[in-house]
Coordinates of C-alpha atoms and ligand atoms in Angstrom, one line a residue:
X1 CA 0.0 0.0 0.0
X2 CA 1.1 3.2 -0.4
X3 CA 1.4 5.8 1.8
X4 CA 0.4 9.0 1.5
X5 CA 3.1 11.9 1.9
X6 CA 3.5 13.1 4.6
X7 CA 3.3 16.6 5.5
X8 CA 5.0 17.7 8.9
X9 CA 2.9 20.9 10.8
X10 CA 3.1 20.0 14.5
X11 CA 7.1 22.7 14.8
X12 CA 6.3 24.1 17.6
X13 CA 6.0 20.7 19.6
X14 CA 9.7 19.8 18.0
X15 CA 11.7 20.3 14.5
X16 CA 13.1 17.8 12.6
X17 CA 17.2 18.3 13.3
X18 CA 19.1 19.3 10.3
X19 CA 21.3 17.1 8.8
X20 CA 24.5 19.1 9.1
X21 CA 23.2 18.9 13.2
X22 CA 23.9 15.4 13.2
X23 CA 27.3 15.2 11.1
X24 CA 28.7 18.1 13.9
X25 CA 27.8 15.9 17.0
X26 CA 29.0 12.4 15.2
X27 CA 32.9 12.8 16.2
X28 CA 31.8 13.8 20.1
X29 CA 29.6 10.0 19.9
X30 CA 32.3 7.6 18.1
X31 CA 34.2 5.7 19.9
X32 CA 37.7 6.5 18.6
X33 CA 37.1 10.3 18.2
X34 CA 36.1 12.7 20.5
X35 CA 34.6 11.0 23.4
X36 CA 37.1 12.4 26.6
X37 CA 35.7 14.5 29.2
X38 CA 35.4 18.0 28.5
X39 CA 36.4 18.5 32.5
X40 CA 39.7 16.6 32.1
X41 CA 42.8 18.1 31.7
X42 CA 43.9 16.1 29.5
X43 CA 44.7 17.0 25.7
X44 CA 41.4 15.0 24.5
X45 CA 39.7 16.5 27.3
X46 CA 40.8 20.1 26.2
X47 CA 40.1 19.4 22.4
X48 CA 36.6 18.7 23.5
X49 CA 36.4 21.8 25.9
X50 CA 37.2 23.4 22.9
X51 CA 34.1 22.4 20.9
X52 CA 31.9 23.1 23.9
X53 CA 33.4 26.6 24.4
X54 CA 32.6 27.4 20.6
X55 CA 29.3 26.0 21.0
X56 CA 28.9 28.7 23.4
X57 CA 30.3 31.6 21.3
X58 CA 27.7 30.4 18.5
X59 CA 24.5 29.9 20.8
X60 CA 25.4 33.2 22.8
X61 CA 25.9 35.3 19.5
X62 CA 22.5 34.3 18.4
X63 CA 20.6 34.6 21.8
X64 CA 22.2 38.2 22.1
X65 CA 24.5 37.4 24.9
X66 CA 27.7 37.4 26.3
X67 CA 29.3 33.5 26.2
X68 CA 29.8 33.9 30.0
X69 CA 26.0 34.6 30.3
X70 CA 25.2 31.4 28.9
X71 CA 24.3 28.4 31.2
X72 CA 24.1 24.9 28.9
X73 CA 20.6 22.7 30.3
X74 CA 19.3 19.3 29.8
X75 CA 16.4 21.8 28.0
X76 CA 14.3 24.5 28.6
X77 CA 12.5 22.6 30.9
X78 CA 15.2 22.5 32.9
X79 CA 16.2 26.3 32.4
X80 CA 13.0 27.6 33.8
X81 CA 13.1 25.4 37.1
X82 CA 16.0 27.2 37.2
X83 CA 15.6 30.6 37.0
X84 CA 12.2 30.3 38.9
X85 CA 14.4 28.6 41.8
X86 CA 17.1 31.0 41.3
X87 CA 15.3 34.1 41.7
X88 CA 13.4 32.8 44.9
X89 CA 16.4 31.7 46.5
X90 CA 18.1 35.3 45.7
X91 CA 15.2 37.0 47.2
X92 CA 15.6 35.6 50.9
X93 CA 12.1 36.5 52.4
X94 CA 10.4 36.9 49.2
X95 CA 7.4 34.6 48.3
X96 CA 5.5 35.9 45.8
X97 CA 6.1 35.3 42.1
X98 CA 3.9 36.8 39.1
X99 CA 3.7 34.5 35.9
X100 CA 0.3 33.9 33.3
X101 CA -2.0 31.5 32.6
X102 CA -0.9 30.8 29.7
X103 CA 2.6 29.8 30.7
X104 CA 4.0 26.2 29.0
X105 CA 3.4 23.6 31.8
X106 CA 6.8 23.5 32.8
X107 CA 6.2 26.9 34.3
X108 CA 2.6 26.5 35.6
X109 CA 3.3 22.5 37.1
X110 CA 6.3 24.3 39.0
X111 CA 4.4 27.2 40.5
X112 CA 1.7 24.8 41.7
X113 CA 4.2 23.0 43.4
X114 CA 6.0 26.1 45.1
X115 CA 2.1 27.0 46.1
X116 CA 1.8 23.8 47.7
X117 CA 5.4 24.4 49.6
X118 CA 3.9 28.1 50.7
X119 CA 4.8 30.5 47.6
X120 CA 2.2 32.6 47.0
X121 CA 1.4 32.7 42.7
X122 CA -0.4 35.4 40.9
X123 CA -1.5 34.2 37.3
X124 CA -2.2 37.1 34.7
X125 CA -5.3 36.8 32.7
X126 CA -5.0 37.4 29.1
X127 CA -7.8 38.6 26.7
X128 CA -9.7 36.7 23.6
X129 CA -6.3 37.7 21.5
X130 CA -4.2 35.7 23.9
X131 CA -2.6 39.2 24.5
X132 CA -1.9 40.4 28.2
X133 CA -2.5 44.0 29.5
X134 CA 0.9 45.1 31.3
X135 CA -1.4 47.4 33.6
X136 CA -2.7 44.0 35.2
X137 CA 1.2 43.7 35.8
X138 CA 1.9 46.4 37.7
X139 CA -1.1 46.2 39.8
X140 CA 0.3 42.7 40.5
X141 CA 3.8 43.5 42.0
X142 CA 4.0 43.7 46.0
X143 CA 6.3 44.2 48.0
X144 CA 7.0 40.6 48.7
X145 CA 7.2 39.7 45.2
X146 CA 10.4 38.1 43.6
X147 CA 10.2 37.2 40.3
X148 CA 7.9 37.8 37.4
X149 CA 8.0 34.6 34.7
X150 CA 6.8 36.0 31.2
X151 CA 7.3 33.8 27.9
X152 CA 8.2 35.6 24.7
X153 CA 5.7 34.2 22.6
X154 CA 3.0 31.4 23.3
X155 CA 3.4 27.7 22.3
X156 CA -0.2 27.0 21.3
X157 CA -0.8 30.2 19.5
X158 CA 2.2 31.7 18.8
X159 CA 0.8 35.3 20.3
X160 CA 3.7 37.5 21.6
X161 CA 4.2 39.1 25.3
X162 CA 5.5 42.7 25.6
X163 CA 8.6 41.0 26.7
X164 CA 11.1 44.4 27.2
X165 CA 8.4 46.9 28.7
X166 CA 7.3 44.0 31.0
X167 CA 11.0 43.4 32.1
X168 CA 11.0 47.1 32.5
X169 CA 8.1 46.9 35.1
X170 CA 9.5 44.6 37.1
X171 CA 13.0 45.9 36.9
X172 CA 11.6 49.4 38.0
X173 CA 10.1 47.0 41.1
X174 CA 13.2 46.0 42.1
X175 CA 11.8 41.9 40.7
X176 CA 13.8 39.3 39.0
X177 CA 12.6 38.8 35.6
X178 CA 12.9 35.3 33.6
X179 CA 11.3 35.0 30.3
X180 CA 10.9 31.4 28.7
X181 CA 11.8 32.1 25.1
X182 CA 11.8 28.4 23.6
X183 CA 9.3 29.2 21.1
X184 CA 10.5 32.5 20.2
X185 CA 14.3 31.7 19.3
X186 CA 14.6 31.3 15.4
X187 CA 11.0 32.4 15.1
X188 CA 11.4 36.3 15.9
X189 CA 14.0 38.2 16.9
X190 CA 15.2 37.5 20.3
X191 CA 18.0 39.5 21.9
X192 CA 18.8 38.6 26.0
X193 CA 20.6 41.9 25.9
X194 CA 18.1 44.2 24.1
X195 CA 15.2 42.2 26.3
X196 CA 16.8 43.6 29.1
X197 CA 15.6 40.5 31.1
X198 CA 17.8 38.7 33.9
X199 CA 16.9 35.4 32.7
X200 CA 15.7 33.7 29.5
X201 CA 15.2 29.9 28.5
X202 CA 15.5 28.4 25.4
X203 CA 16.1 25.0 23.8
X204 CA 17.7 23.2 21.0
X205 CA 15.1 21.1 19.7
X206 CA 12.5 24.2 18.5
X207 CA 15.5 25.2 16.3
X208 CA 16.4 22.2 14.5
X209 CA 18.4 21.0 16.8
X210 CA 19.0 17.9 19.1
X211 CA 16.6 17.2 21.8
X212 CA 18.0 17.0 25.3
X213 CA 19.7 20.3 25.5
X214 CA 19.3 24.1 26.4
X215 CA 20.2 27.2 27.8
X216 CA 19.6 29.7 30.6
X217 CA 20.8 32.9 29.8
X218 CA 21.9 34.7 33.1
X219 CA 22.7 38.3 33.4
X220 CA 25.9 39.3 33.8
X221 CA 26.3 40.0 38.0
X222 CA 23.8 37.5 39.0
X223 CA 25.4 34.9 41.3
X224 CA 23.5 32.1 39.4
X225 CA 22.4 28.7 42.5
X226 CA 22.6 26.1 40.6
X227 CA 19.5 23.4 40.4
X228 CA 22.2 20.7 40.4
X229 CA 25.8 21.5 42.5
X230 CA 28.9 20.1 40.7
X231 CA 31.8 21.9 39.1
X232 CA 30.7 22.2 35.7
X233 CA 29.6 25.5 33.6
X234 CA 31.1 27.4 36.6
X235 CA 29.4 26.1 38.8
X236 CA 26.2 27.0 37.4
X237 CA 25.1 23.8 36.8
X238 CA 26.4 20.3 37.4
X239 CA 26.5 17.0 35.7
X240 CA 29.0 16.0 32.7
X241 CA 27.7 18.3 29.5
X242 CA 26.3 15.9 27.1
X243 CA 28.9 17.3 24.6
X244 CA 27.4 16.1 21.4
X245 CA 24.1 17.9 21.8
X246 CA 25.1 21.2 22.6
X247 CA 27.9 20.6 19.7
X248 CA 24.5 20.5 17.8
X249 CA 23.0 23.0 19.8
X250 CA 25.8 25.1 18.2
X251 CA 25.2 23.8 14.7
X252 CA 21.7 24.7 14.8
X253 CA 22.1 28.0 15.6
X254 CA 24.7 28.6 13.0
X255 CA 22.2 27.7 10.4
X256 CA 20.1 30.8 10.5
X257 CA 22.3 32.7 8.1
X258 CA 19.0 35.0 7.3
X259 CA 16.8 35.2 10.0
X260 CA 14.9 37.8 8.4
X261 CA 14.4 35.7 4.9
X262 CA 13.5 33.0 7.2
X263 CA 10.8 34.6 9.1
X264 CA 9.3 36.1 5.8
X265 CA 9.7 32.2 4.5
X266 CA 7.1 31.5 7.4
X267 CA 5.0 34.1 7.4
X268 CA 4.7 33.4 4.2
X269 CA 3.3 29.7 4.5
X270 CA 0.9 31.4 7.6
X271 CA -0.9 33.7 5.5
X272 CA -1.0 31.5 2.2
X273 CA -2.9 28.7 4.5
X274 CA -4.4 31.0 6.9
X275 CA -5.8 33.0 3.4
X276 CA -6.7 29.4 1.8
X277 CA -8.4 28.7 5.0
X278 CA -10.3 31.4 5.1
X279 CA -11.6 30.6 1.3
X280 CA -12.6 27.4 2.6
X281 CA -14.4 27.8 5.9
X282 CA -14.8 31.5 6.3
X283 CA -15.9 31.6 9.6
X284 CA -13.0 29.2 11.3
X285 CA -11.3 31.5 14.1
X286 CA -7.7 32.1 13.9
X287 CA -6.9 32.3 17.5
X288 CA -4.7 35.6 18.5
X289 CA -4.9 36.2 15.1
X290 CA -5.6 40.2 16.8
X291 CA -2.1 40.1 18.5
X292 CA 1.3 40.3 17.4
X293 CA 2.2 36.4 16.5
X294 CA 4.8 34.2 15.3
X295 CA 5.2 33.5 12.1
X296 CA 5.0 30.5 12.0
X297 CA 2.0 29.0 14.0
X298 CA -1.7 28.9 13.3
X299 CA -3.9 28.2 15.9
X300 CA -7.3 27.4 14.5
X301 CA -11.5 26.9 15.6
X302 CA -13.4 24.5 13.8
X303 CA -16.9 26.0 15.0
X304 CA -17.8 23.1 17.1
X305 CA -16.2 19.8 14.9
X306 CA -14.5 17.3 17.2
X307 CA -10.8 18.1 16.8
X308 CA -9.3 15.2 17.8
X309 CA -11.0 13.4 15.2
X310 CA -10.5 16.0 12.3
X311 CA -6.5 15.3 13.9
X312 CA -7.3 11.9 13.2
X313 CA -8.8 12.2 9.6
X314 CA -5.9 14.5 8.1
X315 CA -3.4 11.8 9.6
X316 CA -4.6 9.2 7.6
X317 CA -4.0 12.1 4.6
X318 CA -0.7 12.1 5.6
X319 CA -1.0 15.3 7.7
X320 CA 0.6 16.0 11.0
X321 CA -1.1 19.0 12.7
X322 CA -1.4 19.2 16.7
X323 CA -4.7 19.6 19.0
X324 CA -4.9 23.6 19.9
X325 CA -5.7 21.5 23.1
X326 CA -2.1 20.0 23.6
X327 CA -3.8 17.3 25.6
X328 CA -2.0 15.3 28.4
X329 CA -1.6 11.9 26.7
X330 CA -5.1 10.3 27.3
X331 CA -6.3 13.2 29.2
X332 CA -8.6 15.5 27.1
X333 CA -8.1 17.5 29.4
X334 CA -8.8 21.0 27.0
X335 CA -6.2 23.1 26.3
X336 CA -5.4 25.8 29.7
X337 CA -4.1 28.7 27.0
X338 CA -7.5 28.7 25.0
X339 CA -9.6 28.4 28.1
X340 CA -7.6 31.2 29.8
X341 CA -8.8 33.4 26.3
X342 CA -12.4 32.9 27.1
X343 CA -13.4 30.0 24.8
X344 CA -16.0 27.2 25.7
X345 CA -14.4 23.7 26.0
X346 CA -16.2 22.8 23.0
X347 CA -14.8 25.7 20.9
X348 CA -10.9 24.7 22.9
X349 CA -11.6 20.6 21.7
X350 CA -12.5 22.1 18.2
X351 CA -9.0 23.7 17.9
X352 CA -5.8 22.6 16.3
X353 CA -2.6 24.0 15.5
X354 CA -0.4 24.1 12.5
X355 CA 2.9 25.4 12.9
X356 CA 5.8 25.7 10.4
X357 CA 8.9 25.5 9.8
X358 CA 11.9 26.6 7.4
X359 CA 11.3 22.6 6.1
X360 CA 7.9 23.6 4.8
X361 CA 6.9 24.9 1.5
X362 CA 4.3 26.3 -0.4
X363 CA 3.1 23.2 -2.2
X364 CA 2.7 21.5 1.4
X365 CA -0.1 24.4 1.8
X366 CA -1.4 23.4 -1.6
X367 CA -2.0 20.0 -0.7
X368 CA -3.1 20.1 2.7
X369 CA -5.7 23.0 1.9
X370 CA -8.1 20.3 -0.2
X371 CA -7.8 17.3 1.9
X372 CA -8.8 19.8 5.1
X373 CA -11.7 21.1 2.8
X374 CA -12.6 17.5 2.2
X375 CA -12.8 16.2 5.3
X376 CA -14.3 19.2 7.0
X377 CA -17.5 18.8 4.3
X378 CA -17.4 15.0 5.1
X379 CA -17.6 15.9 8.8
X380 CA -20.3 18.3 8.4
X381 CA -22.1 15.8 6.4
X382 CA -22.0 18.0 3.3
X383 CA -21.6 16.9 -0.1
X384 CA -18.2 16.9 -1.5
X385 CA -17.8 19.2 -4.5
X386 CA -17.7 18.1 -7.9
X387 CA -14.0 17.3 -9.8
X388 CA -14.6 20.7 -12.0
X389 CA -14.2 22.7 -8.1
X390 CA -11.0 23.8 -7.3
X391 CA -11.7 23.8 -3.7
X392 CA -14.2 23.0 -1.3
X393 CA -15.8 25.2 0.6
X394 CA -18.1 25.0 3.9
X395 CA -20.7 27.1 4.0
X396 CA -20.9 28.9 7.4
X397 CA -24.7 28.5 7.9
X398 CA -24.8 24.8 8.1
Ligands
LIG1 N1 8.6 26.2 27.2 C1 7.8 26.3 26.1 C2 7.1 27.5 25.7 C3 7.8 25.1 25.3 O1 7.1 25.2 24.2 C4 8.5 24.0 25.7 C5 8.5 22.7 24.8 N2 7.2 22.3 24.4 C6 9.2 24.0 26.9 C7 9.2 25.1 27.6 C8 10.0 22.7 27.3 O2 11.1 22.5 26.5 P1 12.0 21.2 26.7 O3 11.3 20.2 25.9 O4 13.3 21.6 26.1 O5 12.1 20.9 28.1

């Protein structure tokens, strides 16, 4: 039998890793090349320092820091533990921290566990655009607060926090301020420096990368306690680097030649779906489509049709979206970032998102628009159009 092509939208929950990714990290994973311990002083120790330090020149010069500012994770997972732990710790007596509800789990799971151990949480609200009103912000900083936890831009719908002007507020407070960036890197332009934050999280794996490794970027001053003690990056964080990914890490980076081509490559794929889309079902909702997004991610309501099975249906076609309601395994639990904009949990299990990457091309738009019009008629119970259409389309009323 043969299988259809098959046409890979679900980015934002991982990239596939370039190949010239893989060919940098092969000499750190062979057996008779570089496999010594970048802590050791010996010469096939330093040779592999070497690579790790130039890793760090790479992944610094994109994130718009200094190589001393950044921290090498397992992830950004990893890098927001912590910078949330970090900044509590450094505010001795402090026990409030500000963050949204529409921060990635590894933010949100975190906080409710500090509000279990007695840190007080305040969650910003966001509006139907996914967009959050800094004055909710300032009326949120106290006195006891220590950090405020912002991400650059969303996972789920790719909407875009005031990063800088919040860091701003919270600076002017006299609070820590750690942004998770892991969607945002290679997808906009980040800069730790012009950000002006004191921490920022990123990973590898959103960036065509290898999975398994990150970065913290720490401002310059910041005496940095480390989530695991050991002598490695300074101190900062212990544990034997896993060399070959952050080798990788490095590579990845050094891929975005054109950022700016890039971003107009996606942007460009958006709007030719998101226009297509439109042509098709005219009253599907592009979610934050009001707010300043990313490029590269489409978040979309299928009035009330059962995502999960529309997921299903463009699977067998050979497409791989994502439910807007990134679901726990099993769960169905709906999505916390669509409820937190105000939609009913039918409208939030009716979603699904499409995001793009650099791998993606126009013809991928071209053959997934059909098929979705195909099976949205089919599971609307509509007849499908005759071979003289072009396209399907859905008729609102129905
Ligand atoms: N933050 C955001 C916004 C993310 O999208 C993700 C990955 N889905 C993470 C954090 C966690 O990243 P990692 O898989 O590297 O731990």
């Amino acid at each position: 039998m043969k299988m259809p092509m098959t046409i890979y939208l679900d980015n934002n929950s991982t990239t596939a890793m370039a190949p010239q990714v893989l060919d940098s990290m092969m000499p750190f994973l062979k057996m008779e090349q570089h496999f010594a311990n970048p802590s050791s002083s010996s010469m096939l120790g330093r040779q592999v320092r070497n690579a790790l330090e130039k890793a760090r020149i790479s992944v610094s010069g994109f994130l718009g820091a200094r190589p001393a500012e950044v921290v090498f994770t397992s992830g950004a997972t990893e890098s927001n533990h912590t910078a949330i732990l970090a900044a509590l710790s450094l505010s001795r007596g402090k026990r409030h921290i500000v963050t949204s509800a529409v921060e990635h789990p590894s933010v949100l799971l975190l906080c409710q566990h500090l509000e279990r151990l007695g840190v007080e949480v305040t969650y910003l609200p966001v509006d139907t655009e996914g967009r959050l009103d800094l004055d909710t912000l300032r009326q949120a900083l106290r006195e006891d607060t220590a950090l405020v936890s912002l991400m650059w831009a969303n996972n789920e719908t790719g909407v875009i926090f005031p990063v800088r002007e919040a860091a701003e507020i919270a600076r002017g407070a006299g609070v820590y301020f750690h942004c998770d960036a892991t969607q945002a890197v290679g997808r906009t332009h980040v800069s730790f420096a012009a950000a002006d934050v004191d921490f920022l999280s990123c990973t590898g794996h959103k960036l065509h990368g290898p999975k398994g490794v990150g970065a913290l970027c720490v401002r310059k001053g910041i005496e940095l306690p480390p989530l695991f003690h050991g002598h490695q990056e300074r101190g900062r964080r212990g544990g034997t680097e896993n060399v070959a990914a952050i080798v990788g890490f490095g590579t990845a980076v050094e891929q975005f030649s054109d950022l700016p081509g890039e971003l107009r490559h996606l942007a460009q794929l958006r709007d030719h779906f998101e226009r297509g889309l439109q042509a098709i079902m005219p009253c599907a909702r592009v979610h934050g489509q009001g707010a300043e997004r990313l490029p590269n991610t489409s978040n979309i309501g299928f009035l009330a049709l059962d995502g999960e099975e529309l997921l299903f249906r463009l699977e067998q076609e050979g497409i791989v979206a994502a439910l807007g309601a990134a679901c726990a395994a099993g769960s169905n639990q709906p999505s916390h970032v669509l409820t937190a904009m105000g939609f009913s949990r039918t409208a939030v299990l009716s979603s699904l998102r499409f995001s793009f990457s650099r791998l993606n091309q126009l013809p991928d738009v071209d053959y997934l628009l059909p098929i979705l019009g195909g099976v949205l008629l089919d599971m609307m119970h509509l007849p499908q159009p005759s071979m003289a259409t072009a396209n399907p389309s859905v008729s609102c009323l129905s």
